[in-house]
Amino acid sequence: MTTRGVLYVHSAPRALCPHVEWAVAGVLGVRVNLDWIRQPASPGTWRAEFSWQGEAGTASKLASALRGWHLLRFEVTAEPCTTAEGERYSSTPDLGIFHAVTGIHGDILIPEDRLRAAAARAARGETELAAEVDKLLGKPWDDELEPFRYAGEGAPVRWLHQVV
């Protein structure tokens, strides 16, 4: 069963850009040429977006292929399909990698055991429940990546229109 998704490279040093393309090509089995543009949120770095289609699990393979480079900020998403839930991976140099399962509307689905563990840590006074829930939802990654998600001038823009 196939799914589709998007790779967002939010920032990469110029020297790393060809390596990102090779890693993505290695996972997808096809030549990949990303359209790199300057990342204004981090001068000297570049950003790119790439829509992909592949088997369920491709997002995981892409995230694994890219996670080893410390200077890279990226996200990989995969839409749900009949055999798998959707996925979202986020990675930053400071936080490492975050993984979430997503439903058909893009909501993060948190497994019961992870919620129970977070509640137990909060009940023991090790942490605040709100902080634990924030981590389960990927808020620290969202906070760090948000400035990089806006590419600035020259970025391709897709407008979505709500029909009422």
Coordinates of C-alpha atoms in Angstrom, one line a residue:
M1 CA 0.0 0.0 0.0
T2 CA 1.4 3.4 -0.9
T3 CA 1.1 6.7 0.9
R4 CA 2.4 10.1 0.3
G5 CA 4.0 12.8 2.3
V6 CA 6.3 15.8 2.4
L7 CA 9.9 16.3 3.5
Y8 CA 10.6 19.7 4.8
V9 CA 14.3 20.5 5.2
H10 CA 14.0 23.7 7.3
S11 CA 17.8 24.4 7.5
A12 CA 20.9 22.8 6.2
P13 CA 24.4 24.2 5.6
R14 CA 25.2 24.4 1.9
A15 CA 27.8 21.6 2.1
L16 CA 25.1 19.3 3.5
C17 CA 22.5 19.8 0.7
P18 CA 23.9 17.3 -1.8
H19 CA 24.1 14.7 1.0
V20 CA 20.5 15.3 1.9
E21 CA 19.5 14.7 -1.7
W22 CA 21.6 11.5 -1.8
A23 CA 20.0 10.2 1.4
V24 CA 16.5 10.9 0.1
A25 CA 17.4 9.2 -3.2
G26 CA 18.7 6.2 -1.4
V27 CA 15.4 5.7 0.4
L28 CA 13.1 6.4 -2.6
G29 CA 15.3 4.6 -5.1
V30 CA 15.1 7.5 -7.6
R31 CA 17.3 10.5 -8.4
V32 CA 16.3 13.5 -6.3
N33 CA 17.1 17.2 -7.0
L34 CA 15.7 19.5 -4.4
D35 CA 14.9 23.2 -5.1
W36 CA 17.1 24.8 -2.4
I37 CA 16.4 28.4 -1.3
R38 CA 18.1 30.5 1.3
Q39 CA 16.7 30.2 4.9
P40 CA 16.4 33.7 6.2
A41 CA 15.8 32.5 9.8
S42 CA 19.4 31.2 9.8
P43 CA 21.8 33.0 7.5
G44 CA 24.1 30.7 5.6
T45 CA 21.6 27.8 5.6
W46 CA 19.2 26.6 2.9
R47 CA 15.8 25.1 2.9
A48 CA 13.8 22.8 0.6
E49 CA 10.4 21.0 0.4
F50 CA 9.9 17.7 -1.4
S51 CA 6.6 15.8 -1.9
W52 CA 7.1 12.1 -2.1
Q53 CA 5.1 8.9 -2.6
G54 CA 6.1 5.5 -1.4
E55 CA 5.2 2.5 0.7
A56 CA 3.9 2.9 4.2
G57 CA 7.0 3.3 6.4
T58 CA 8.8 5.6 4.0
A59 CA 8.6 8.6 6.4
S60 CA 10.4 6.5 9.0
K61 CA 13.1 5.5 6.5
L62 CA 13.6 9.2 5.5
A63 CA 13.8 10.4 9.1
S64 CA 16.3 7.6 9.9
A65 CA 18.4 8.5 6.8
L66 CA 18.6 12.2 7.9
R67 CA 18.8 12.0 11.6
G68 CA 22.5 11.6 11.9
W69 CA 23.4 15.1 10.7
H70 CA 23.6 17.4 13.7
L71 CA 23.3 20.7 11.7
L72 CA 20.1 19.7 10.0
R73 CA 16.5 20.8 10.9
F74 CA 13.8 18.8 9.2
E75 CA 10.3 17.4 9.3
V76 CA 8.8 14.4 7.5
T77 CA 5.1 13.7 7.2
A78 CA 3.2 10.8 5.9
E79 CA -0.5 10.6 5.2
P80 CA -2.5 7.7 6.7
C81 CA -3.4 4.9 4.3
T82 CA -5.5 1.8 4.6
T83 CA -2.6 -0.2 6.2
A84 CA -1.0 2.5 8.4
E85 CA -1.7 5.6 10.4
G86 CA 0.0 8.8 9.4
E87 CA 3.3 9.9 10.8
R88 CA 5.2 13.1 11.6
Y89 CA 8.9 13.3 12.4
S90 CA 10.5 16.5 13.5
S91 CA 14.3 16.9 14.1
T92 CA 16.4 19.8 15.5
P93 CA 20.1 19.9 16.5
D94 CA 19.2 20.7 20.1
L95 CA 16.2 18.4 20.7
G96 CA 17.0 15.4 18.4
I97 CA 14.1 13.6 16.8
F98 CA 10.4 13.6 17.7
H99 CA 7.9 11.0 16.3
A100 CA 4.1 11.2 16.4
V101 CA 1.4 9.1 14.9
T102 CA -1.3 11.2 13.2
G103 CA -4.9 10.5 12.3
I104 CA -6.8 11.2 9.1
H105 CA -7.2 14.9 10.0
G106 CA -3.6 15.4 11.0
D107 CA -4.2 15.2 14.8
I108 CA -1.5 13.7 16.9
L109 CA -2.6 10.4 18.4
I110 CA -1.0 9.7 21.8
P111 CA -0.9 6.0 22.9
E112 CA -2.6 5.3 26.2
D113 CA 0.6 3.9 27.8
R114 CA 2.5 7.2 27.1
L115 CA -0.4 9.2 28.6
R116 CA -0.4 7.0 31.7
A117 CA 3.4 7.3 32.1
A118 CA 3.2 11.1 31.8
A119 CA 0.4 11.2 34.4
A120 CA 2.4 8.9 36.7
R121 CA 5.5 11.1 36.5
A122 CA 3.4 14.1 37.3
A123 CA 1.7 12.4 40.2
R124 CA 5.1 11.5 41.7
G125 CA 6.0 15.2 41.5
E126 CA 8.8 14.6 38.9
T127 CA 7.3 17.0 36.5
E128 CA 4.2 19.0 35.6
L129 CA 1.4 17.2 33.7
A130 CA 1.1 20.2 31.2
A131 CA 4.9 20.0 30.4
E132 CA 4.6 16.2 29.8
V133 CA 1.6 16.7 27.5
D134 CA 3.5 19.4 25.6
K135 CA 6.4 16.9 25.0
L136 CA 3.9 14.2 23.9
L137 CA 2.5 16.7 21.4
G138 CA 5.9 17.8 20.2
K139 CA 5.6 21.4 21.4
P140 CA 9.3 21.9 22.1
W141 CA 10.0 20.9 18.5
D142 CA 7.2 23.1 17.1
D143 CA 8.5 26.0 19.2
E144 CA 12.1 25.6 17.8
L145 CA 11.0 25.0 14.2
E146 CA 8.3 27.6 13.9
P147 CA 10.7 30.4 12.8
F148 CA 12.2 28.1 10.2
R149 CA 8.8 27.1 8.7
Y150 CA 8.4 30.5 7.2
A151 CA 10.8 30.6 4.3
G152 CA 10.6 34.3 3.6
E153 CA 10.7 35.9 0.1
G154 CA 10.9 33.6 -2.8
A155 CA 9.3 30.6 -1.2
P156 CA 6.6 28.7 -3.0
V157 CA 3.3 29.4 -1.4
R158 CA 0.2 27.1 -1.5
W159 CA -3.0 28.9 -0.6
L160 CA -5.8 26.8 0.9
H161 CA -9.3 28.1 0.6
Q162 CA -12.2 27.2 2.9
V163 CA -15.5 26.7 1.2
V164 CA -18.5 27.4 3.3

